[in-house]
GROMACS .gro file of C-alpha atoms in nm:
model
  491
    1MET     CA    1  20.602   9.952  18.482
    2SER     CA    2  20.363  10.231  18.567
    3HIS     CA    3  20.027  10.147  18.714
    4LEU     CA    4  19.708  10.334  18.645
    5PRO     CA    5  19.636  10.596  18.910
    6ALA     CA    6  19.315  10.603  19.105
    7PRO     CA    7  19.119  10.919  19.041
    8PRO     CA    8  19.126  11.182  19.314
    9ALA     CA    9  18.768  11.115  19.423
   10GLU     CA   10  18.843  10.749  19.476
   11ALA     CA   11  19.137  10.828  19.699
   12GLY     CA   12  18.896  10.997  19.934
   13GLY     CA   13  18.692  10.682  19.970
   14GLY     CA   14  18.402  10.742  19.732
   15ALA     CA   15  18.338  10.675  19.367
   16PRO     CA   16  18.356  10.976  19.134
   17PRO     CA   17  18.010  11.120  19.065
   18ARG     CA   18  17.845  11.073  18.728
   19SER     CA   19  18.095  10.814  18.606
   20ASN     CA   20  17.827  10.647  18.393
   21ALA     CA   21  17.748  10.981  18.229
   22VAL     CA   22  18.118  11.047  18.167
   23VAL     CA   23  18.160  10.713  17.991
   24ALA     CA   24  17.843  10.756  17.784
   25VAL     CA   25  17.930  11.111  17.675
   26LEU     CA   26  18.289  11.033  17.584
   27ALA     CA   27  18.192  10.718  17.393
   28PHE     CA   28  17.923  10.914  17.205
   29ALA     CA   29  18.176  11.185  17.117
   30GLY     CA   30  18.417  10.919  16.991
   31ILE     CA   31  18.151  10.760  16.772
   32VAL     CA   32  18.049  11.100  16.631
   33VAL     CA   33  18.410  11.176  16.535
   34SER     CA   34  18.467  10.832  16.382
   35LEU     CA   35  18.153  10.878  16.169
   36MET     CA   36  18.361  11.123  15.963
   37GLN     CA   37  18.543  10.822  15.813
   38THR     CA   38  18.238  10.700  15.624
   39LEU     CA   39  18.030  11.017  15.604
   40VAL     CA   40  18.106  11.098  15.240
   41ILE     CA   41  18.143  10.744  15.101
   42PRO     CA   42  17.788  10.731  14.957
   43ILE     CA   43  17.839  11.056  14.763
   44VAL     CA   44  18.202  11.012  14.650
   45PRO     CA   45  18.099  10.900  14.296
   46GLU     CA   46  17.870  11.206  14.271
   47LEU     CA   47  18.113  11.466  14.404
   48PRO     CA   48  18.251  11.566  14.059
   49ARG     CA   49  17.898  11.659  13.949
   50LEU     CA   50  17.793  11.808  14.282
   51LEU     CA   51  18.103  12.027  14.311
   52ASP     CA   52  18.162  12.083  13.937
   53ALA     CA   53  18.520  11.959  13.961
   54PRO     CA   54  18.731  11.672  13.820
   55ALA     CA   55  18.722  11.342  14.010
   56SER     CA   56  19.096  11.367  14.080
   57ASP     CA   57  19.033  11.694  14.265
   58THR     CA   58  18.719  11.587  14.453
   59ALA     CA   59  18.915  11.293  14.595
   60TRP     CA   60  19.074  11.551  14.822
   61ALA     CA   61  18.748  11.561  15.016
   62VAL     CA   62  18.860  11.224  15.155
   63THR     CA   63  19.237  11.280  15.154
   64ALA     CA   64  19.216  11.613  15.340
   65THR     CA   65  19.040  11.447  15.633
   66LEU     CA   66  19.303  11.172  15.648
   67LEU     CA   67  19.594  11.416  15.648
   68ALA     CA   68  19.438  11.653  15.900
   69ALA     CA   69  19.358  11.365  16.135
   70ALA     CA   70  19.714  11.233  16.118
   71VAL     CA   71  19.856  11.570  16.217
   72ALA     CA   72  19.594  11.660  16.478
   73THR     CA   73  19.588  11.334  16.673
   74PRO     CA   74  19.934  11.352  16.836
   75VAL     CA   75  19.928  11.734  16.860
   76MET     CA   76  19.594  11.739  17.045
   77GLY     CA   77  19.717  11.460  17.271
   78ARG     CA   78  20.023  11.659  17.374
   79LEU     CA   79  19.823  11.980  17.418
   80GLY     CA   80  19.575  11.785  17.630
   81ASP     CA   81  19.852  11.664  17.860
   82MET     CA   82  19.985  12.020  17.888
   83TYR     CA   83  19.675  12.240  17.909
   84GLY     CA   84  19.385  12.011  17.994
   85LYS     CA   85  19.233  11.712  17.820
   86ARG     CA   86  18.873  11.832  17.850
   87ARG     CA   87  18.971  12.171  17.708
   88MET     CA   88  19.132  12.013  17.402
   89LEU     CA   89  18.837  11.774  17.369
   90LEU     CA   90  18.604  12.074  17.347
   91VAL     CA   91  18.831  12.241  17.092
   92SER     CA   92  18.826  11.922  16.883
   93VAL     CA   93  18.445  11.898  16.886
   94VAL     CA   94  18.414  12.267  16.797
   95LEU     CA   95  18.640  12.204  16.497
   96LEU     CA   96  18.415  11.915  16.392
   97VAL     CA   97  18.101  12.128  16.414
   98THR     CA   98  18.269  12.413  16.227
   99GLY     CA   99  18.391  12.183  15.952
  100SER     CA  100  18.049  12.023  15.919
  101VAL     CA  101  17.878  12.362  15.882
  102VAL     CA  102  18.134  12.473  15.621
  103CYS     CA  103  18.066  12.156  15.419
  104ALA     CA  104  17.690  12.192  15.462
  105LEU     CA  105  17.704  12.544  15.318
  106SER     CA  106  17.941  12.459  15.031
  107ASP     CA  107  17.869  12.390  14.667
  108ALA     CA  108  18.230  12.424  14.549
  109LEU     CA  109  18.548  12.223  14.590
  110VAL     CA  110  18.764  12.452  14.804
  111PRO     CA  111  18.520  12.506  15.093
  112MET     CA  112  18.439  12.134  15.087
  113ILE     CA  113  18.807  12.047  15.128
  114VAL     CA  114  18.848  12.308  15.402
  115GLY     CA  115  18.545  12.172  15.588
  116ARG     CA  116  18.661  11.812  15.557
  117ALA     CA  117  19.005  11.909  15.687
  118LEU     CA  118  18.844  12.076  15.989
  119GLN     CA  119  18.646  11.758  16.051
  120GLY     CA  120  18.971  11.560  16.042
  121LEU     CA  121  19.124  11.791  16.303
  122ALA     CA  122  18.870  11.655  16.552
  123SER     CA  123  19.028  11.309  16.549
  124GLY     CA  124  19.201  11.363  16.884
  125VAL     CA  125  18.871  11.311  17.065
  126ILE     CA  126  18.919  10.934  17.109
  127PRO     CA  127  19.268  10.935  17.269
  128LEU     CA  128  19.173  11.241  17.476
  129GLY     CA  129  18.860  11.060  17.594
  130ILE     CA  130  19.060  10.754  17.696
  131SER     CA  131  19.298  10.976  17.891
  132ILE     CA  132  19.013  11.156  18.071
  133MET     CA  133  18.876  10.816  18.170
  134ARG     CA  134  19.212  10.719  18.318
  135ASP     CA  135  19.213  11.034  18.530
  136GLU     CA  136  18.850  11.035  18.639
  137LEU     CA  137  18.702  10.685  18.660
  138PRO     CA  138  18.726  10.437  18.947
  139ALA     CA  139  18.957  10.145  18.879
  140GLU     CA  140  18.678   9.888  18.847
  141ARG     CA  141  18.518  10.087  18.562
  142LEU     CA  142  18.833  10.184  18.376
  143GLY     CA  143  18.898   9.868  18.175
  144SER     CA  144  18.556   9.835  18.013
  145ALA     CA  145  18.521  10.211  17.964
  146THR     CA  146  18.852  10.255  17.781
  147ALA     CA  147  18.781   9.942  17.574
  148LEU     CA  148  18.452  10.096  17.462
  149MET     CA  149  18.615  10.433  17.389
  150SER     CA  150  18.893  10.272  17.189
  151ALA     CA  151  18.647  10.056  16.994
  152SER     CA  152  18.437  10.363  16.909
  153LEU     CA  153  18.682  10.424  16.624
  154GLY     CA  154  18.546  10.114  16.453
  155ILE     CA  155  18.190  10.144  16.586
  156GLY     CA  156  18.135  10.484  16.427
  157GLY     CA  157  18.278  10.373  16.097
  158ALA     CA  158  18.052  10.067  16.083
  159LEU     CA  159  17.734  10.245  16.190
  160GLY     CA  160  17.807  10.554  15.982
  161LEU     CA  161  17.794  10.385  15.642
  162PRO     CA  162  17.427  10.278  15.647
  163ALA     CA  163  17.322  10.603  15.814
  164ALA     CA  164  17.506  10.811  15.553
  165ALA     CA  165  17.363  10.599  15.270
  166LEU     CA  166  17.011  10.639  15.405
  167ILE     CA  167  17.046  11.018  15.428
  168ALA     CA  168  17.210  11.048  15.085
  169ASP     CA  169  16.936  10.838  14.922
  170ASN     CA  170  16.645  11.031  15.072
  171PHE     CA  171  16.764  11.390  15.127
  172ASP     CA  172  16.982  11.656  14.972
  173TRP     CA  173  17.349  11.565  15.019
  174HIS     CA  174  17.408  11.872  15.238
  175MET     CA  175  17.195  11.700  15.503
  176LEU     CA  176  17.487  11.463  15.568
  177PHE     CA  177  17.685  11.753  15.708
  178TRP     CA  178  17.398  11.923  15.886
  179THR     CA  179  17.341  11.591  16.062
  180SER     CA  180  17.707  11.562  16.165
  181ALA     CA  181  17.701  11.924  16.283
  182GLY     CA  182  17.392  11.854  16.494
  183MET     CA  183  17.548  11.546  16.650
  184GLY     CA  184  17.862  11.746  16.719
  185VAL     CA  185  17.661  12.014  16.900
  186VAL     CA  186  17.494  11.748  17.114
  187ALA     CA  187  17.836  11.601  17.199
  188LEU     CA  188  17.971  11.947  17.279
  189VAL     CA  189  17.687  12.030  17.518
  190CYS     CA  190  17.713  11.691  17.690
  191VAL     CA  191  18.090  11.729  17.741
  192VAL     CA  192  18.037  12.074  17.896
  193LEU     CA  193  17.768  11.940  18.129
  194PHE     CA  194  17.905  11.601  18.234
  195VAL     CA  195  18.282  11.570  18.176
  196PRO     CA  196  18.515  11.719  18.441
  197GLU     CA  197  18.856  11.865  18.372
  198SER     CA  198  19.148  11.654  18.492
  199LYS     CA  199  19.411  11.806  18.717
  200VAL     CA  200  19.679  11.572  18.578
  201ARG     CA  201  19.891  11.794  18.352
  202THR     CA  202  20.253  11.831  18.251
  203GLY     CA  203  20.260  12.206  18.193
  204GLY     CA  204  20.563  12.330  18.002
  205ARG     CA  205  20.600  12.475  17.654
  206PHE     CA  206  20.462  12.332  17.331
  207ASP     CA  207  20.726  12.196  17.094
  208LEU     CA  208  20.640  12.402  16.785
  209VAL     CA  209  20.939  12.284  16.583
  210GLY     CA  210  20.852  11.924  16.663
  211GLY     CA  211  20.489  11.983  16.568
  212ILE     CA  212  20.580  12.133  16.231
  213GLY     CA  213  20.834  11.860  16.158
  214MET     CA  214  20.599  11.578  16.249
  215ALA     CA  215  20.317  11.734  16.046
  216ALA     CA  216  20.539  11.772  15.739
  217GLY     CA  217  20.674  11.418  15.764
  218LEU     CA  218  20.332  11.258  15.816
  219VAL     CA  219  20.172  11.457  15.535
  220CYS     CA  220  20.446  11.347  15.293
  221LEU     CA  221  20.416  10.982  15.401
  222LEU     CA  222  20.037  10.957  15.399
  223LEU     CA  223  20.002  11.160  15.080
  224ALA     CA  224  20.236  10.918  14.903
  225ILE     CA  225  20.043  10.618  15.042
  226SER     CA  226  19.696  10.751  14.966
  227LYS     CA  227  19.767  10.905  14.624
  228GLY     CA  228  20.039  10.670  14.499
  229ALA     CA  229  19.795  10.460  14.297
  230ASP     CA  230  19.666  10.770  14.115
  231TRP     CA  231  20.005  10.927  14.054
  232GLY     CA  232  20.188  10.599  13.989
  233TRP     CA  233  20.397  10.420  14.250
  234GLY     CA  234  20.710  10.474  14.046
  235SER     CA  235  20.641  10.839  13.964
  236GLY     CA  236  20.878  11.112  14.072
  237THR     CA  237  20.611  11.273  14.289
  238THR     CA  238  20.534  10.956  14.484
  239LEU     CA  239  20.896  10.853  14.530
  240GLY     CA  240  20.991  11.210  14.617
  241LEU     CA  241  20.725  11.222  14.889
  242PHE     CA  242  20.842  10.891  15.035
  243ALA     CA  243  21.202  11.015  15.035
  244ALA     CA  244  21.099  11.347  15.190
  245SER     CA  245  20.907  11.168  15.465
  246VAL     CA  246  21.214  10.960  15.555
  247VAL     CA  247  21.440  11.265  15.568
  248ILE     CA  248  21.194  11.486  15.756
  249LEU     CA  249  21.091  11.222  16.011
  250SER     CA  250  21.456  11.130  16.072
  251ALA     CA  251  21.538  11.496  16.139
  252TRP     CA  252  21.226  11.521  16.355
  253GLY     CA  253  21.338  11.221  16.562
  254TRP     CA  254  21.681  11.379  16.609
  255TRP     CA  255  21.516  11.699  16.733
  256GLU     CA  256  21.273  11.520  16.965
  257LEU     CA  257  21.557  11.334  17.138
  258ARG     CA  258  21.744  11.658  17.205
  259THR     CA  259  21.477  11.907  17.305
  260GLU     CA  260  21.384  11.936  17.671
  261GLN     CA  261  21.006  11.927  17.620
  262PRO     CA  262  20.941  11.714  17.308
  263LEU     CA  263  20.608  11.678  17.133
  264VAL     CA  264  20.651  11.300  17.153
  265ASP     CA  265  20.876  11.151  17.421
  266LEU     CA  266  21.057  10.902  17.199
  267ARG     CA  267  21.233  10.747  17.497
  268THR     CA  268  20.898  10.655  17.648
  269THR     CA  269  20.775  10.543  17.306
  270ALA     CA  270  21.081  10.320  17.273
  271ARG     CA  271  20.990  10.122  17.584
  272ARG     CA  272  20.932   9.768  17.473
  273GLN     CA  273  20.567   9.749  17.577
  274VAL     CA  274  20.476  10.078  17.408
  275LEU     CA  275  20.684  10.016  17.096
  276VAL     CA  276  20.559   9.662  17.032
  277THR     CA  277  20.198   9.761  17.103
  278ASN     CA  278  20.225  10.043  16.848
  279LEU     CA  279  20.374   9.809  16.589
  280ALA     CA  280  20.092   9.561  16.649
  281SER     CA  281  19.844   9.849  16.615
  282ILE     CA  282  19.959   9.916  16.260
  283ALA     CA  283  19.886   9.555  16.166
  284VAL     CA  284  19.551   9.559  16.347
  285GLY     CA  285  19.451   9.880  16.170
  286PHE     CA  286  19.545   9.721  15.838
  287ALA     CA  287  19.345   9.408  15.914
  288MET     CA  288  19.038   9.600  16.030
  289PHE     CA  289  19.019   9.824  15.725
  290ALA     CA  290  19.056   9.544  15.472
  291MET     CA  291  18.705   9.430  15.572
  292SER     CA  292  18.564   9.777  15.498
  293LEU     CA  293  18.721   9.770  15.152
  294VAL     CA  294  18.611   9.423  15.042
  295ILE     CA  295  18.266   9.350  15.183
  296PRO     CA  296  18.080   9.660  15.054
  297GLN     CA  297  18.227   9.616  14.705
  298LEU     CA  298  18.133   9.249  14.681
  299LEU     CA  299  17.781   9.327  14.795
  300GLN     CA  300  17.738   9.604  14.537
  301LEU     CA  301  17.906   9.455  14.229
  302PRO     CA  302  17.659   9.336  13.961
  303ALA     CA  303  17.529   8.983  14.000
  304GLN     CA  304  17.632   8.922  13.638
  305THR     CA  305  17.992   8.897  13.754
  306GLY     CA  306  17.908   8.566  13.921
  307TYR     CA  307  18.039   8.677  14.260
  308GLY     CA  308  17.882   9.020  14.315
  309LEU     CA  309  17.541   9.036  14.482
  310GLY     CA  310  17.408   9.351  14.313
  311LYS     CA  311  17.290   9.518  14.633
  312SER     CA  312  17.257   9.890  14.704
  313MET     CA  313  17.493  10.103  14.912
  314LEU     CA  314  17.230  10.110  15.187
  315VAL     CA  315  17.208   9.728  15.199
  316ALA     CA  316  17.587   9.707  15.203
  317GLY     CA  317  17.598   9.950  15.493
  318LEU     CA  318  17.330   9.760  15.683
  319CYS     CA  319  17.536   9.442  15.643
  320MET     CA  320  17.834   9.618  15.799
  321ALA     CA  321  17.638   9.783  16.082
  322PRO     CA  322  17.615   9.471  16.306
  323SER     CA  323  17.995   9.463  16.327
  324GLY     CA  324  17.984   9.800  16.505
  325LEU     CA  325  17.730   9.668  16.754
  326VAL     CA  326  17.946   9.362  16.813
  327MET     CA  327  18.247   9.586  16.882
  328MET     CA  328  18.039   9.769  17.140
  329ALA     CA  329  17.923   9.444  17.301
  330THR     CA  330  18.275   9.302  17.325
  331ALA     CA  331  18.413   9.598  17.523
  332PRO     CA  332  18.320   9.456  17.869
  333VAL     CA  333  18.430   9.108  17.761
  334SER     CA  334  18.764   9.249  17.649
  335ALA     CA  335  18.806   9.422  17.984
  336ALA     CA  336  18.720   9.104  18.175
  337ILE     CA  337  18.981   8.901  17.985
  338SER     CA  338  19.238   9.175  18.043
  339ARG     CA  339  19.166   9.166  18.416
  340ALA     CA  340  19.197   8.789  18.429
  341LYS     CA  341  19.481   8.723  18.185
  342GLY     CA  342  19.629   9.061  18.096
  343PRO     CA  343  19.571   9.287  17.793
  344LYS     CA  344  19.844   9.113  17.593
  345VAL     CA  345  19.636   8.794  17.589
  346THR     CA  346  19.325   8.992  17.493
  347LEU     CA  347  19.505   9.148  17.197
  348MET     CA  348  19.636   8.810  17.077
  349ILE     CA  349  19.290   8.652  17.103
  350GLY     CA  350  19.142   8.945  16.912
  351VAL     CA  351  19.376   8.926  16.614
  352LEU     CA  352  19.329   8.549  16.590
  353ILE     CA  353  18.952   8.603  16.570
  354VAL     CA  354  19.010   8.859  16.291
  355ALA     CA  355  19.225   8.609  16.100
  356VAL     CA  356  18.952   8.343  16.132
  357GLY     CA  357  18.696   8.591  16.001
  358TYR     CA  358  18.898   8.663  15.689
  359GLY     CA  359  18.961   8.294  15.634
  360LEU     CA  360  18.588   8.225  15.648
  361ASN     CA  361  18.518   8.510  15.407
  362ILE     CA  362  18.741   8.350  15.144
  363VAL     CA  363  18.509   8.049  15.132
  364LEU     CA  364  18.182   8.219  15.233
  365MET     CA  365  18.105   8.501  14.990
  366SER     CA  366  17.792   8.400  14.798
  367GLU     CA  367  17.508   8.506  15.030
  368VAL     CA  368  17.425   8.825  15.221
  369TRP     CA  369  17.427   8.641  15.553
  370HIS     CA  370  17.781   8.522  15.480
  371PHE     CA  371  17.902   8.882  15.484
  372VAL     CA  372  17.701   8.972  15.794
  373LEU     CA  373  17.852   8.673  15.977
  374VAL     CA  374  18.205   8.755  15.866
  375ALA     CA  375  18.166   9.124  15.954
  376CYS     CA  376  18.047   9.030  16.303
  377ILE     CA  377  18.336   8.788  16.359
  378ILE     CA  378  18.593   9.042  16.245
  379GLY     CA  379  18.415   9.311  16.448
  380ALA     CA  380  18.446   9.095  16.759
  381GLY     CA  381  18.817   9.051  16.698
  382VAL     CA  382  18.866   9.422  16.639
  383GLY     CA  383  18.671   9.496  16.957
  384PHE     CA  384  18.908   9.274  17.157
  385GLY     CA  385  19.215   9.421  16.991
  386TYR     CA  386  19.115   9.784  17.016
  387GLY     CA  387  18.990   9.735  17.370
  388SER     CA  388  19.324   9.598  17.490
  389MET     CA  389  19.550   9.865  17.341
  390PRO     CA  390  19.474  10.152  17.583
  391ALA     CA  391  19.541   9.922  17.878
  392LEU     CA  392  19.877   9.819  17.731
  393ILE     CA  393  19.975  10.180  17.662
  394MET     CA  394  19.853  10.330  17.988
  395SER     CA  395  20.018  10.066  18.205
  396ALA     CA  396  20.355  10.162  18.053
  397VAL     CA  397  20.350  10.544  18.062
  398PRO     CA  398  20.314  10.807  18.337
  399ALA     CA  399  19.969  10.957  18.392
  400SER     CA  400  20.100  11.294  18.273
  401GLU     CA  401  20.177  11.149  17.928
  402THR     CA  402  19.859  10.945  17.880
  403ALA     CA  403  19.695  11.159  17.610
  404ALA     CA  404  20.011  11.190  17.402
  405ALA     CA  405  20.082  10.815  17.424
  406ASN     CA  406  19.725  10.718  17.334
  407SER     CA  407  19.725  10.968  17.049
  408LEU     CA  408  20.037  10.812  16.901
  409ASN     CA  409  19.878  10.468  16.928
  410THR     CA  410  19.568  10.595  16.748
  411LEU     CA  411  19.794  10.739  16.479
  412MET     CA  412  19.958  10.398  16.433
  413ARG     CA  413  19.618  10.239  16.372
  414SER     CA  414  19.540  10.510  16.116
  415LEU     CA  415  19.870  10.442  15.943
  416GLY     CA  416  19.764  10.077  15.917
  417THR     CA  417  19.426  10.164  15.766
  418SER     CA  418  19.586  10.398  15.513
  419THR     CA  419  19.833  10.130  15.411
  420ALA     CA  420  19.551   9.876  15.379
  421SER     CA  421  19.365  10.108  15.144
  422ALA     CA  422  19.672  10.151  14.924
  423VAL     CA  423  19.762   9.780  14.917
  424ALA     CA  424  19.405   9.671  14.845
  425GLY     CA  425  19.379   9.934  14.573
  426VAL     CA  426  19.689   9.801  14.399
  427ILE     CA  427  19.572   9.438  14.420
  428LEU     CA  428  19.221   9.509  14.294
  429ALA     CA  429  19.351   9.731  14.014
  430GLN     CA  430  19.587   9.458  13.893
  431MET     CA  431  19.350   9.161  13.922
  432THR     CA  432  19.045   9.250  13.710
  433THR     CA  433  18.775   9.093  13.497
  434ASN     CA  434  18.583   9.238  13.203
  435LEU     CA  435  18.208   9.297  13.218
  436GLY     CA  436  18.040   9.482  12.932
  437GLY     CA  437  18.362   9.655  12.838
  438TYR     CA  438  18.436   9.767  13.194
  439ALA     CA  439  18.725   9.638  13.405
  440LEU     CA  440  18.605   9.528  13.748
  441PRO     CA  441  18.801   9.373  14.037
  442SER     CA  442  18.804   8.996  13.997
  443GLU     CA  443  18.688   8.741  14.253
  444ASN     CA  444  19.044   8.621  14.297
  445GLY     CA  445  19.152   8.981  14.356
  446PHE     CA  446  18.912   9.008  14.648
  447LYS     CA  447  19.028   8.673  14.783
  448VAL     CA  448  19.388   8.793  14.772
  449VAL     CA  449  19.294   9.106  14.969
  450LEU     CA  450  19.114   8.889  15.224
  451ALA     CA  451  19.420   8.664  15.250
  452VAL     CA  452  19.641   8.969  15.301
  453GLY     CA  453  19.402   9.089  15.575
  454ALA     CA  454  19.430   8.750  15.745
  455GLY     CA  455  19.808   8.768  15.709
  456ALA     CA  456  19.814   9.114  15.869
  457ALA     CA  457  19.613   8.979  16.163
  458LEU     CA  458  19.853   8.687  16.206
  459LEU     CA  459  20.146   8.928  16.184
  460ALA     CA  460  19.984   9.130  16.463
  461PHE     CA  461  19.961   8.808  16.667
  462VAL     CA  462  20.333   8.742  16.622
  463VAL     CA  463  20.427   9.101  16.705
  464ALA     CA  464  20.199   9.103  17.011
  465SER     CA  465  20.371   8.791  17.142
  466PHE     CA  466  20.680   9.008  17.206
  467ILE     CA  467  20.493   9.243  17.439
  468PRO     CA  468  20.635   9.197  17.792
  469LYS     CA  469  20.412   8.981  18.010
  470ALA     CA  470  20.237   9.170  18.289
  471GLY     CA  471  20.026   9.054  18.578
  472PRO     CA  472  19.651   9.054  18.512
  473ALA     CA  473  19.584   9.322  18.772
  474ALA     CA  474  19.846   9.562  18.639
  475VAL     CA  475  19.605   9.747  18.412
  476GLU     CA  476  19.373   9.847  18.692
  477GLU     CA  477  19.562   9.834  19.020
  478PRO     CA  478  19.499  10.163  19.201
  479VAL     CA  479  19.777  10.372  19.347
  480ALA     CA  480  19.773  10.710  19.507
  481PRO     CA  481  19.690  10.994  19.272
  482ALA     CA  482  19.987  11.185  19.136
  483ALA     CA  483  19.866  11.497  18.967
  484ALA     CA  484  20.156  11.696  18.831
  485PRO     CA  485  20.163  12.063  18.925
  486ALA     CA  486  20.057  12.293  18.646
  487GLY     CA  487  20.406  12.419  18.589
  488ALA     CA  488  20.588  12.086  18.622
  489THR     CA  489  20.728  11.882  18.341
  490ALA     CA  490  20.691  11.505  18.345
  491LYS     CA  491  21.012  11.311  18.309
   0.00000   0.00000   0.00000
């Protein structure tokens, strides 16, 4: 098993300068990027009117971000390992700012979709940030810092919903994107000022064929998952996309195993610790997102249903916001458990907490404080789970492949959230009740989704139990730095 390298400055006997600033800036950049998940949720029902387009077309303002993020995450990770993680981090933030400005200036569908796709291309910031931390931070800071960076994916989503609702309720909708552009500029300036460039690189040549193949396969798969409910799960388009994804990804895997410098080193990915962690990540991503689908809807449904609370989008967002703060607070706790017992134990504890949260929500769903409590419990579990994953991945791969490996793990979480959205959509569409002539998701439908979320968390627990057991110190034990020469290729 590989151990995490000590940063060059530490090898010389002193702690790297400005490590606190590096952690703060990278975590802020991660939160800004993850805000893109929930940025448009408050205005989705209004997009057809705002953009003068059918609802089926305006849905692409959400789908485009999902597809772009899926493609960009592993590509940016590999480019970061090859040409510099800080450099690719800056490129990602520039794409976010550009996409935000395009959306802020748009009043039509096409530029909105283009801007949202550009925002999605920034998704590599979180795995790149984790990888920079591995290269630059002293060992005693690494565990808590990477836990915080990993959890920023959930923190931004939780904090973004109330912020976006507040802006949408009180200002012109374009202000949502001017705000995200402004935050992106702040992140960009801070990265330039405070984040150093790592010397740990693989060099080599980018696998263009592998990049195109992976992009095509992922787009087919995620498009079928995200649009299957609209097109019909048995329709020729949906089934054709699923079949195409299988064929393309199989051919892509064949290519990756035979090319000298693959986009994704599948042999490294097939190592038991990496493989099982990635499988668990899919289930954790599914379990995390189920909360985001159920709680806001139950809070906003009319009280006349007997189970809805009739609250506004802003109130629903404020109820979710504490979960993001809890995720942030659990980062150092997650790191401490990983140091004492190993990150495998931390992950298993986290998913059990998530399962308990969903179980409580099935019986506690009649008061606002019920949902705040449940969101905080699930947020704590997600914080533990997300905090442990970088440690599991980084302790099993060479330093020169850190960004690519973390990017793939982030992609696995995103695959889980996309699947959760599709599964929950099917359940809630099938289990409905009638109110004033309108079909609304039934109370039992929501309880089934919550039960499925709990089941996904328990599945993650079972999968995580197969992760090889490592010593508690393995995730942070320093060794001599091993920066690959710029022209070398990691094996």
